[in-house]
Short mmCIF file of C-alpha atoms in Angstrom, two decimals:
data_model
loop_
_atom_site.label_atom_id
_atom_site.label_comp_id
_atom_site.label_asym_id
_atom_site.label_seq_id
_atom_site.Cartn_x
_atom_site.Cartn_y
_atom_site.Cartn_z
CA UNK Y 1 30.44 -0.65 -5.36
CA UNK Y 2 29.57 2.74 -3.96
CA UNK Y 3 26.13 2.01 -4.94
CA UNK Y 4 25.85 -1.19 -2.98
CA UNK Y 5 27.56 0.53 0.03
CA UNK Y 6 24.74 3.43 0.07
CA UNK Y 7 22.08 0.64 -0.55
CA UNK Y 8 23.35 -1.68 2.38
CA UNK Y 9 24.30 1.44 4.89
CA UNK Y 10 20.15 2.54 4.33
CA UNK Y 11 18.99 -1.07 5.10
CA UNK Y 12 21.69 -1.14 8.43
CA UNK Y 13 20.92 2.70 9.78
CA UNK Y 14 16.75 1.06 9.55
CA UNK Y 15 17.16 -2.33 10.89
CA UNK Y 16 20.00 -1.15 14.10
CA UNK Y 17 19.15 1.86 15.72
CA UNK Y 18 22.92 1.50 16.91
CA UNK Y 19 24.54 2.23 13.82
CA UNK Y 20 25.12 5.96 13.02
CA UNK Y 21 27.00 7.89 9.31
CA UNK Y 22 29.13 10.81 9.15
CA UNK Y 23 29.98 12.10 5.87
CA UNK Y 24 32.15 14.90 5.01
CA UNK Y 25 30.07 16.02 2.05
CA UNK Y 26 30.94 13.36 -0.21
CA UNK Y 27 27.90 10.55 -1.11
CA UNK Y 28 25.90 13.01 0.97
CA UNK Y 29 23.22 13.41 -1.82
CA UNK Y 30 22.74 9.50 -1.93
CA UNK Y 31 22.29 9.41 1.61
CA UNK Y 32 19.49 12.05 1.80
CA UNK Y 33 16.98 9.70 1.98
CA UNK Y 34 18.54 8.08 4.81
CA UNK Y 35 19.25 11.32 6.40
CA UNK Y 36 15.95 12.19 5.99
CA UNK Y 37 14.76 9.05 7.94
CA UNK Y 38 17.49 9.22 10.78
CA UNK Y 39 18.16 12.83 10.91
CA UNK Y 40 19.79 12.11 14.70
CA UNK Y 41 22.01 9.31 13.23
CA UNK Y 42 22.86 10.20 9.36
CA UNK Y 43 25.30 13.69 10.20
CA UNK Y 44 26.80 15.45 7.54
CA UNK Y 45 29.34 17.98 9.10
CA UNK Y 46 30.21 19.86 5.25
CA UNK Y 47 33.75 19.71 4.29
CA UNK Y 48 35.30 18.97 7.77
CA UNK Y 49 37.29 15.27 8.19
CA UNK Y 50 39.28 15.92 11.61
CA UNK Y 51 35.37 16.48 12.95
CA UNK Y 52 34.31 13.96 10.83
CA UNK Y 53 36.58 11.58 12.58
CA UNK Y 54 36.28 13.13 16.09
CA UNK Y 55 32.60 13.28 16.15
CA UNK Y 56 32.79 8.98 14.91
CA UNK Y 57 34.96 8.72 18.22
CA UNK Y 58 32.59 10.39 20.38
CA UNK Y 59 29.62 8.52 18.83
CA UNK Y 60 30.89 5.32 19.87
CA UNK Y 61 32.25 6.41 23.04
CA UNK Y 62 28.21 6.59 23.71
CA UNK Y 63 28.11 2.91 22.52
CA UNK Y 64 27.36 4.16 18.91
CA UNK Y 65 28.76 2.14 16.06
CA UNK Y 66 29.46 4.80 13.40
CA UNK Y 67 30.07 4.24 9.38
CA UNK Y 68 32.31 7.00 8.18
CA UNK Y 69 32.68 7.31 4.37
CA UNK Y 70 34.96 9.71 2.56
CA UNK Y 71 37.13 9.96 -0.45
CA UNK Y 72 39.97 7.64 0.73
CA UNK Y 73 42.92 10.41 0.37
CA UNK Y 74 40.75 12.27 2.94
CA UNK Y 75 39.62 9.64 4.98
CA UNK Y 76 42.74 8.25 5.72
CA UNK Y 77 45.40 10.32 4.82
CA UNK Y 78 43.45 13.79 5.88
CA UNK Y 79 42.20 13.03 9.65
CA UNK Y 80 45.38 10.43 10.33
CA UNK Y 81 45.81 11.57 13.42
CA UNK Y 82 42.22 11.66 14.34
CA UNK Y 83 41.81 8.04 13.17
CA UNK Y 84 44.64 7.38 15.34
CA UNK Y 85 43.78 9.48 18.68
CA UNK Y 86 39.61 9.87 18.27
CA UNK Y 87 39.46 6.27 17.29
CA UNK Y 88 42.26 3.57 18.88
CA UNK Y 89 43.56 5.56 21.69
CA UNK Y 90 40.07 5.96 22.89
CA UNK Y 91 39.63 2.04 22.59
CA UNK Y 92 36.67 3.35 20.68
CA UNK Y 93 35.86 1.41 16.77
CA UNK Y 94 34.79 2.72 13.85
CA UNK Y 95 33.92 1.00 10.01
CA UNK Y 96 35.72 3.33 7.67
CA UNK Y 97 34.40 2.94 3.80
CA UNK Y 98 36.13 4.80 1.22
CA UNK Y 99 36.13 5.04 -2.76
CA UNK Y 100 38.49 6.18 -5.46
CA UNK Y 101 41.08 3.78 -4.48
CA UNK Y 102 44.43 4.44 -5.74
CA UNK Y 103 43.22 6.08 -8.71
CA UNK Y 104 39.58 5.66 -9.63
CA UNK Y 105 39.67 9.67 -10.31
CA UNK Y 106 42.94 9.16 -12.14
CA UNK Y 107 41.66 12.50 -14.34
CA UNK Y 108 41.79 13.88 -11.07
CA UNK Y 109 45.24 14.23 -10.29
CA UNK Y 110 47.46 13.53 -7.75
CA UNK Y 111 44.88 14.97 -4.94
CA UNK Y 112 42.32 12.63 -5.05
CA UNK Y 113 44.41 9.26 -5.42
CA UNK Y 114 45.43 7.48 -2.59
CA UNK Y 115 47.42 4.40 -3.24
CA UNK Y 116 49.32 4.33 0.45
CA UNK Y 117 46.13 4.35 2.24
CA UNK Y 118 46.11 0.59 3.26
CA UNK Y 119 49.68 0.92 4.35
CA UNK Y 120 49.01 3.82 6.43
CA UNK Y 121 46.50 1.98 8.49
CA UNK Y 122 48.40 -0.19 8.70
CA UNK Y 123 50.92 1.52 10.80
CA UNK Y 124 47.91 0.89 13.27
CA UNK Y 125 46.88 -1.83 15.22
CA UNK Y 126 44.12 -3.89 15.34
CA UNK Y 127 42.41 -3.01 12.09
CA UNK Y 128 40.70 -5.24 9.60
CA UNK Y 129 40.91 -4.17 5.97
CA UNK Y 130 38.58 -5.45 2.80
CA UNK Y 131 39.75 -4.83 -0.50
CA UNK Y 132 36.63 -6.00 -2.24
CA UNK Y 133 37.31 -7.02 -5.98
CA UNK Y 134 33.13 -7.18 -7.17
CA UNK Y 135 30.23 -5.07 -5.93
CA UNK Y 136 28.76 -8.43 -4.82
CA UNK Y 137 31.19 -8.87 -2.72
CA UNK Y 138 30.20 -5.57 -0.67
CA UNK Y 139 27.18 -5.79 1.19
CA UNK Y 140 28.13 -8.90 2.96
CA UNK Y 141 31.68 -7.27 4.32
CA UNK Y 142 29.58 -3.82 4.99
CA UNK Y 143 27.20 -5.75 7.22
CA UNK Y 144 30.02 -8.31 9.38
CA UNK Y 145 32.30 -5.30 10.03
CA UNK Y 146 29.39 -3.59 11.03
CA UNK Y 147 28.05 -6.34 13.61
CA UNK Y 148 31.53 -6.55 14.51
CA UNK Y 149 33.15 -4.20 17.42
CA UNK Y 150 36.47 -3.70 16.36
CA UNK Y 151 37.72 -1.10 13.72
CA UNK Y 152 37.36 -1.79 10.18
CA UNK Y 153 38.54 -0.14 6.92
CA UNK Y 154 36.51 -1.21 3.78
CA UNK Y 155 38.19 0.05 0.52
CA UNK Y 156 35.58 0.25 -2.69
CA UNK Y 157 37.19 0.89 -6.34
CA UNK Y 158 35.36 1.33 -9.38
CA UNK Y 159 37.76 -1.65 -10.62
CA UNK Y 160 36.26 -4.96 -10.30
CA UNK Y 161 36.91 -8.66 -11.44
CA UNK Y 162 34.02 -10.35 -13.20
CA UNK Y 163 32.46 -12.13 -10.98
CA UNK Y 164 32.40 -12.16 -6.81
CA UNK Y 165 34.24 -14.43 -4.17
CA UNK Y 166 32.23 -13.42 -1.03
CA UNK Y 167 33.30 -14.67 1.97
CA UNK Y 168 35.47 -14.14 5.77
CA UNK Y 169 38.95 -13.46 3.94
CA UNK Y 170 40.63 -17.17 3.98
CA UNK Y 171 42.36 -17.30 0.69
CA UNK Y 172 40.49 -18.84 -2.08
CA UNK Y 173 42.33 -21.01 -4.93
CA UNK Y 174 41.15 -20.05 -8.26
CA UNK Y 175 43.84 -21.64 -10.05
CA UNK Y 176 45.71 -24.71 -8.89
CA UNK Y 177 49.03 -25.46 -9.94
CA UNK Y 178 49.86 -27.91 -7.65
CA UNK Y 179 52.57 -28.79 -5.12
CA UNK Y 180 55.70 -26.46 -5.43
CA UNK Y 181 53.99 -24.21 -7.95
CA UNK Y 182 54.70 -20.69 -7.16
CA UNK Y 183 51.60 -18.97 -5.26
CA UNK Y 184 50.29 -15.57 -6.29
CA UNK Y 185 48.41 -14.04 -3.75
CA UNK Y 186 45.81 -11.08 -5.19
CA UNK Y 187 44.03 -8.78 -3.28
CA UNK Y 188 40.85 -7.59 -4.19
CA UNK Y 189 40.48 -6.07 -8.12
CA UNK Y 190 43.12 -7.47 -9.25
CA UNK Y 191 42.73 -10.73 -9.39
CA UNK Y 192 41.52 -10.85 -13.16
CA UNK Y 193 44.97 -9.73 -14.50
CA UNK Y 194 46.54 -11.75 -12.20
CA UNK Y 195 44.59 -15.04 -13.20
CA UNK Y 196 45.61 -13.41 -17.16
CA UNK Y 197 48.69 -13.41 -16.37
CA UNK Y 198 49.71 -16.42 -14.78
CA UNK Y 199 47.15 -18.52 -17.24
CA UNK Y 200 50.11 -20.41 -19.43
CA UNK Y 201 52.68 -20.01 -16.07
CA UNK Y 202 53.22 -22.88 -13.08
CA UNK Y 203 51.79 -20.35 -10.73
CA UNK Y 204 49.03 -21.35 -7.98
CA UNK Y 205 46.54 -17.91 -7.85
CA UNK Y 206 44.60 -17.66 -4.91
CA UNK Y 207 42.61 -14.54 -3.68
CA UNK Y 208 41.54 -12.54 -1.20
CA UNK Y 209 39.73 -9.37 -0.31
CA UNK Y 210 41.01 -9.34 3.05
CA UNK Y 211 44.73 -7.72 3.81
CA UNK Y 212 44.23 -7.80 7.43
CA UNK Y 213 44.27 -9.83 8.88
CA UNK Y 214 45.98 -11.31 5.90
CA UNK Y 215 44.98 -15.28 6.07
CA UNK Y 216 48.92 -16.27 7.06
CA UNK Y 217 48.11 -20.20 7.32
CA UNK Y 218 46.38 -20.01 4.04
CA UNK Y 219 50.00 -18.74 2.54
CA UNK Y 220 51.56 -21.26 5.34
CA UNK Y 221 49.90 -24.13 3.50
CA UNK Y 222 49.81 -23.21 -0.15
CA UNK Y 223 52.89 -21.40 -0.54
CA UNK Y 224 56.40 -23.66 -1.69
CA UNK Y 225 59.31 -21.50 -2.13
CA UNK Y 226 58.17 -18.53 -4.62
CA UNK Y 227 55.81 -16.52 -3.45
CA UNK Y 228 54.17 -13.57 -5.41
CA UNK Y 229 52.29 -10.89 -3.70
CA UNK Y 230 49.70 -8.51 -6.21
CA UNK Y 231 47.94 -5.42 -4.34
CA UNK Y 232 45.85 -3.01 -6.04
CA UNK Y 233 47.68 -0.29 -3.67
CA UNK Y 234 51.17 0.51 -2.74
CA UNK Y 235 53.29 -2.55 -3.61
CA UNK Y 236 54.87 -4.30 -0.65
CA UNK Y 237 52.07 -3.21 1.74
CA UNK Y 238 51.75 -6.93 2.83
CA UNK Y 239 55.88 -8.17 2.39
CA UNK Y 240 56.00 -7.78 5.94
CA UNK Y 241 52.72 -10.09 7.06
CA UNK Y 242 54.09 -13.04 4.51
CA UNK Y 243 57.68 -13.21 5.48
CA UNK Y 244 56.97 -13.01 9.10
CA UNK Y 245 54.59 -16.01 8.27
CA UNK Y 246 57.09 -17.51 5.87
CA UNK Y 247 59.86 -16.82 8.48
CA UNK Y 248 61.36 -20.46 9.42
CA UNK Y 249 61.50 -21.01 5.59
CA UNK Y 250 63.22 -20.18 2.84
CA UNK Y 251 61.40 -18.35 0.18
CA UNK Y 252 61.64 -16.08 -2.32
CA UNK Y 253 58.73 -12.92 -2.54
CA UNK Y 254 58.04 -10.50 -4.99
CA UNK Y 255 55.78 -8.06 -4.40
CA UNK Y 256 53.59 -5.71 -6.78
CA UNK Y 257 51.46 -2.83 -6.48
CA UNK Y 258 51.40 0.66 -7.39
CA UNK Y 259 54.79 2.17 -7.41
CA UNK Y 260 55.60 5.42 -5.08
CA UNK Y 261 56.60 7.83 -8.20
CA UNK Y 262 54.23 10.54 -8.75
CA UNK Y 263 53.65 10.09 -12.15
CA UNK Y 264 51.76 13.03 -12.78
CA UNK Y 265 49.71 11.66 -15.64
CA UNK Y 266 46.04 11.66 -15.87
CA UNK Y 267 44.11 9.55 -18.45
CA UNK Y 268 42.28 6.56 -16.83
CA UNK Y 269 42.39 3.79 -13.76
CA UNK Y 270 43.47 1.17 -16.89
CA UNK Y 271 46.25 3.89 -18.27
CA UNK Y 272 47.32 3.33 -14.62
CA UNK Y 273 46.94 0.01 -13.69
CA UNK Y 274 49.46 -0.46 -17.37
CA UNK Y 275 51.63 2.11 -16.28
CA UNK Y 276 51.99 0.73 -12.50
CA UNK Y 277 52.55 -3.13 -14.47
CA UNK Y 278 49.14 -4.54 -12.71
CA UNK Y 279 46.78 -5.11 -15.94
CA UNK Y 280 47.88 -8.40 -17.40
CA UNK Y 281 50.49 -8.31 -19.89
CA UNK Y 282 52.72 -6.05 -16.75
CA UNK Y 283 52.08 -8.45 -14.43
CA UNK Y 284 53.52 -11.07 -16.58
CA UNK Y 285 56.51 -9.47 -17.75
CA UNK Y 286 56.74 -9.47 -13.95
CA UNK Y 287 56.38 -13.10 -13.40
CA UNK Y 288 58.34 -14.71 -15.92
CA UNK Y 289 60.96 -12.17 -15.36
CA UNK Y 290 60.81 -13.51 -11.17
CA UNK Y 291 60.01 -17.39 -11.83
CA UNK Y 292 62.47 -17.48 -15.23
CA UNK Y 293 65.66 -18.82 -13.06
CA UNK Y 294 63.08 -21.62 -11.52
CA UNK Y 295 61.79 -22.23 -15.10
CA UNK Y 296 64.89 -22.92 -17.23
CA UNK K 1 56.15 33.98 39.89
CA UNK K 2 53.45 31.86 41.68
CA UNK K 3 54.64 30.67 44.89
CA UNK K 4 53.62 27.29 46.65
CA UNK K 5 52.57 29.27 49.50
CA UNK K 6 50.25 31.17 47.04
CA UNK K 7 49.48 28.23 45.50
CA UNK K 8 48.41 26.43 48.65
CA UNK K 9 46.51 29.27 49.88
CA UNK K 10 44.54 29.65 46.55
CA UNK K 11 43.64 25.59 47.00
CA UNK K 12 42.96 25.83 50.30
CA UNK K 13 40.06 28.46 49.82
CA UNK K 14 39.08 26.37 46.72
CA UNK K 15 38.21 23.58 49.07
CA UNK K 16 37.33 25.74 52.11
CA UNK K 17 33.58 25.16 51.82
CA UNK K 18 33.91 21.14 52.10
CA UNK K 19 33.97 20.96 55.83
CA UNK K 20 34.49 17.28 56.47
CA UNK K 21 35.79 16.25 53.05
CA UNK K 22 39.12 15.59 52.16
CA UNK K 23 40.46 19.22 50.73
CA UNK K 24 42.36 19.54 46.76
CA UNK K 25 45.61 20.89 48.06
CA UNK K 26 46.96 17.89 49.69
CA UNK K 27 46.35 15.93 47.18
CA UNK K 28 47.49 18.03 44.63
CA UNK K 29 50.47 18.11 46.42
CA UNK K 30 51.24 14.79 46.34
CA UNK K 31 50.63 15.14 42.25
CA UNK K 32 53.22 18.39 42.13
CA UNK K 33 56.02 16.11 44.25
CA UNK K 34 58.06 19.44 44.69
CA UNK K 35 58.00 20.35 41.24
CA UNK K 36 57.14 23.62 39.21
CA UNK K 37 54.06 23.54 38.26
CA UNK K 38 53.64 25.51 34.87
CA UNK K 39 50.93 28.34 34.79
CA UNK K 40 48.30 26.13 32.45
CA UNK K 41 47.72 23.97 36.14
CA UNK K 42 46.85 26.89 38.40
CA UNK K 43 45.25 28.47 35.67
CA UNK K 44 43.12 25.63 35.58
CA UNK K 45 42.00 24.14 39.18
CA UNK K 46 39.42 26.42 39.67
CA UNK K 47 36.92 25.87 36.79
CA UNK K 48 37.87 21.88 37.62
CA UNK K 49 36.92 22.34 41.44
CA UNK K 50 33.25 24.38 40.19
CA UNK K 51 32.65 22.08 37.59
CA UNK K 52 33.09 18.39 39.97
CA UNK K 53 32.29 20.31 43.45
CA UNK K 54 29.24 21.65 41.80
CA UNK K 55 28.06 21.52 38.36
CA UNK K 56 28.56 17.82 36.92
CA UNK K 57 26.26 14.91 37.37
CA UNK K 58 28.88 12.34 37.58
CA UNK K 59 30.09 10.46 41.02
CA UNK K 60 32.68 7.03 41.31
CA UNK K 61 29.73 5.37 40.87
CA UNK K 62 28.29 6.71 38.09
CA UNK K 63 31.31 6.52 35.65
CA UNK K 64 29.68 4.53 33.40
CA UNK K 65 26.10 5.49 33.39
CA UNK K 66 24.60 6.13 30.05
CA UNK K 67 22.86 9.47 31.54
CA UNK K 68 25.93 11.23 33.53
CA UNK K 69 27.67 14.36 32.34
CA UNK K 70 30.48 14.23 30.53
CA UNK K 71 33.33 16.26 31.29
CA UNK K 72 35.90 15.97 28.68
CA UNK K 73 39.80 17.18 29.47
CA UNK K 74 41.10 18.89 25.94
CA UNK K 75 43.62 20.49 27.16
CA UNK K 76 45.36 17.33 28.00
CA UNK K 77 48.61 18.91 30.03
CA UNK K 78 46.44 20.39 32.55
CA UNK K 79 46.90 17.08 34.39
CA UNK K 80 47.81 17.78 37.77
CA UNK K 81 44.62 19.42 39.21
CA UNK K 82 42.64 17.46 37.34
CA UNK K 83 43.88 13.98 39.09
CA UNK K 84 44.06 15.90 42.14
CA UNK K 85 40.24 17.00 41.88
CA UNK K 86 38.97 13.34 41.21
CA UNK K 87 40.93 12.19 43.82
CA UNK K 88 39.13 14.95 45.93
CA UNK K 89 36.29 13.32 44.81
CA UNK K 90 36.98 9.62 45.34
CA UNK K 91 37.38 8.71 41.47
CA UNK K 92 41.24 7.40 42.16
CA UNK K 93 42.90 6.46 45.18
CA UNK K 94 45.29 9.76 46.63
CA UNK K 95 47.71 6.96 46.45
CA UNK K 96 47.95 6.70 42.68
CA UNK K 97 48.77 10.40 42.59
CA UNK K 98 52.24 9.79 44.30
CA UNK K 99 53.84 8.55 41.29
CA UNK K 100 52.95 10.14 38.26
CA UNK K 101 54.87 9.28 35.22
CA UNK K 102 56.46 5.99 36.92
CA UNK K 103 56.67 2.64 35.24
CA UNK K 104 53.72 1.42 37.02
CA UNK K 105 51.52 4.19 37.12
CA UNK K 106 48.30 4.37 35.90
CA UNK K 107 48.46 8.62 35.69
CA UNK K 108 50.49 9.81 32.81
CA UNK K 109 51.46 13.67 32.31
CA UNK K 110 48.40 13.46 29.93
CA UNK K 111 45.35 11.32 30.73
CA UNK K 112 44.29 7.94 29.40
CA UNK K 113 40.83 7.17 29.54
CA UNK K 114 41.29 3.31 29.26
CA UNK K 115 43.57 3.80 32.52
CA UNK K 116 41.60 5.94 34.84
CA UNK K 117 38.29 5.96 36.47
CA UNK K 118 36.03 8.85 35.46
CA UNK K 119 38.21 10.22 32.66
CA UNK K 120 36.15 10.60 29.65
CA UNK K 121 38.44 10.62 26.99
CA UNK K 122 42.27 10.66 26.56
CA UNK K 123 43.91 13.99 25.71
CA UNK K 124 47.26 15.42 25.12
CA UNK K 125 47.56 16.41 21.63
CA UNK K 126 45.56 19.87 21.08
CA UNK K 127 42.64 19.94 19.14
CA UNK K 128 40.88 16.67 19.37
CA UNK K 129 38.46 17.28 22.72
CA UNK K 130 36.02 19.54 21.12
CA UNK K 131 35.39 17.41 17.95
CA UNK K 132 34.88 14.45 20.60
CA UNK K 133 32.88 16.40 22.49
CA UNK K 134 30.59 17.48 19.84
CA UNK K 135 30.40 13.50 18.65
CA UNK K 136 29.36 12.47 22.50
CA UNK K 137 26.84 15.20 22.06
CA UNK K 138 25.77 14.20 19.20
CA UNK K 139 25.66 10.33 19.96
CA UNK K 140 23.53 11.07 23.26
CA UNK K 141 21.23 13.08 21.41
CA UNK K 142 20.65 9.87 19.18
CA UNK K 143 19.84 8.17 21.50
CA UNK K 144 17.16 10.24 23.37
CA UNK K 145 19.53 11.16 26.15
CA UNK K 146 18.56 14.25 26.60
CA UNK K 147 19.19 14.90 30.40
CA UNK K 148 23.09 14.57 30.23
CA UNK K 149 25.34 17.39 28.98
CA UNK K 150 28.84 17.08 27.42
CA UNK K 151 31.66 19.66 29.07
CA UNK K 152 34.25 20.26 27.19
CA UNK K 153 37.46 22.20 28.51
CA UNK K 154 40.38 23.89 26.44
CA UNK K 155 42.94 26.45 26.66
CA UNK K 156 43.23 29.88 24.47
CA UNK K 157 46.52 28.65 22.58
CA UNK K 158 44.67 25.84 21.77
CA UNK K 159 42.39 27.22 19.47
CA UNK K 160 44.72 27.85 17.50
CA UNK K 161 44.30 24.29 16.36
CA UNK K 162 42.04 24.48 13.36
CA UNK K 163 40.25 21.23 14.52
CA UNK K 164 38.73 23.23 16.65
CA UNK K 165 37.42 25.52 14.02
CA UNK K 166 35.68 23.11 12.08
CA UNK K 167 33.89 21.59 15.56
CA UNK K 168 32.35 25.31 16.77
CA UNK K 169 31.35 26.42 12.96
CA UNK K 170 29.50 22.79 12.70
CA UNK K 171 27.86 22.64 16.51
CA UNK K 172 26.38 26.15 15.73
CA UNK K 173 25.08 25.26 12.77
CA UNK K 174 23.29 22.13 13.74
CA UNK K 175 22.50 23.66 17.23
CA UNK K 176 23.99 21.38 19.47
CA UNK K 177 22.57 22.52 22.70
CA UNK K 178 23.42 20.05 25.06
CA UNK K 179 27.50 21.06 24.52
CA UNK K 180 28.99 23.44 26.56
CA UNK K 181 32.79 24.59 25.74
CA UNK K 182 35.44 26.09 28.27
CA UNK K 183 38.03 28.25 27.34
CA UNK K 184 40.65 28.78 30.07
CA UNK K 185 41.97 31.89 28.88
CA UNK K 186 45.57 32.91 30.32
CA UNK K 187 46.40 34.87 26.81
CA UNK K 188 48.58 31.81 25.73
CA UNK K 189 47.82 31.49 22.37
CA UNK K 190 51.15 33.07 20.40
CA UNK K 191 49.35 35.45 17.98
CA UNK K 192 46.41 35.91 21.09
CA UNK K 193 42.86 35.89 19.85
CA UNK K 194 41.93 39.96 18.92
CA UNK K 195 38.08 40.33 20.44
CA UNK K 196 38.73 37.23 22.59
CA UNK K 197 37.90 34.16 22.00
CA UNK K 198 33.81 34.07 22.75
CA UNK K 199 33.62 36.18 19.18
CA UNK K 200 35.06 32.56 17.16
CA UNK K 201 32.15 30.85 18.75
CA UNK K 202 29.44 33.40 19.01
CA UNK K 203 29.37 34.26 15.46
CA UNK K 204 28.65 30.60 14.61
CA UNK K 205 25.64 30.83 16.81
CA UNK K 206 26.91 29.92 20.27
CA UNK K 207 25.64 31.78 23.45
CA UNK K 208 29.12 32.57 25.33
CA UNK K 209 29.91 34.22 28.87
CA UNK K 210 33.10 35.40 29.62
CA UNK K 211 34.10 35.59 33.41
CA UNK K 212 36.58 35.84 36.11
CA UNK K 213 38.11 32.77 36.30
CA UNK K 214 39.06 32.16 39.39
CA UNK K 215 35.47 33.98 40.82
CA UNK K 216 33.99 30.65 41.54
CA UNK K 217 30.29 32.45 41.77
CA UNK K 218 30.85 33.70 38.51
CA UNK K 219 31.74 30.43 37.07
CA UNK K 220 28.46 28.64 38.56
CA UNK K 221 26.73 31.59 36.94
CA UNK K 222 28.15 30.89 33.42
CA UNK K 223 28.53 27.30 33.39
CA UNK K 224 24.86 26.73 34.31
CA UNK K 225 23.99 29.53 32.14
CA UNK K 226 23.16 27.85 28.74
CA UNK K 227 19.85 28.14 27.23
CA UNK K 228 17.72 27.28 24.42
CA UNK K 229 18.70 25.62 21.44
CA UNK K 230 22.31 26.33 20.86
CA UNK K 231 25.83 25.43 22.35
CA UNK K 232 27.32 27.56 25.51
CA UNK K 233 30.51 28.51 25.92
CA UNK K 234 32.20 30.17 28.98
CA UNK K 235 35.68 32.02 29.13
CA UNK K 236 36.93 31.81 31.98
CA UNK K 237 39.95 34.45 32.04
CA UNK K 238 42.86 34.23 34.02
CA UNK K 239 44.90 37.26 34.28
CA UNK K 240 48.57 36.66 33.86
CA UNK K 241 50.37 36.92 37.24
#
């Protein structure tokens, strides 16, 4: 996904003189060719994340469209007040693109993990959030968000599904278990594990790469009385959205995702998926536990 | 203590060259509405007046002109004099000054750029203006807008915020020549700046001038003293009274 982001951004910088890229050393080497071609619009401020967002706000105030990129914890968490004030409060907007996700670099430890990024951005208003599930989804999402004039966050990961599901973010049904079945909404790269977990269960599986704004019309159209959310970041991040969408219906909601506890374990992203119950076996355990009263 | 009479006299002096135009003093009094102003308001008034009266190429008719100079008030609490100067120069109706902070007012205790014509940034939380100014200066340069200059006003205590030091080092390193920072130094930083605030900038390649913050001629010289390829700093020293 990072490679597709770099290629697409390099092309956008050449195509549209309104675009600018702000970096804080992360990925700077990969953008060196673009920086040579557009030295005034590829700006590496060094390891200065507060300034990276402040610069993005200033660029936007002059009419440019900044793309801002770093590791997720440094982009979203370290510079949160700059996102809130230097962009939103100024009525300025930008496209933020992170790498690292919840635990792509698990061996790097807590400092490089960012399971709470989407929840933190969700404290703000008007942001579009894309969590692509496949590298081939990235170019279209990046182009669409840069062409828009609102703020957006693209959360890239080394984890991926086998096949891309592009589109605008409306729920896509990949497994239809028929009327009355439980609805599982999978966000981004957790789709394949969710499909495997639900293979022989009465569960309809729908996919989106766009948790904000979540396709609540789609949720209402597909949901029966049981809804399961599977998200590759903090568990429950989208619970409030689904709960509000179904406020007029009796329903049960199960929210699966990354736990809050700091595990203090290294290993791989796949290990962390397993420890957080986001692998196929773990998801299946959670699904059967949630649905068993209905299955009996 | 700064008395009202002292304040009024000083503002009258500031407005004196404005024969036939509205002076700032009565407008600041409308903002004040009987409240006691802190040192931050008075320490900033002279530099604001020199900027808007003699330096900035911006008028109420050009607040959206890409070629305008930008003034960013980073220390957003110094807002009373700012509003009074903006009203004096016709950016906002004087009527607005009577209800600062009220439920229907567009003028808060910190300024909001979306509510006040001529205000370039919303500020209040310290340490944001310089980064926004650096981005603004870069954005103008990237679009070939080489005439406009970006001025940003901070306080010496505001320099405590680390975000400023990210911006100071970077602006010097990339020779951001269309940027002028102004630090109003009324010795309010809790732990001080030994050697003066300017040393923090010049070591990073800025040019700097330190002047009496009440001396309009000296302020004008310093504020127009930028040259060459480096960002410029003006330290406006305000002696405690």
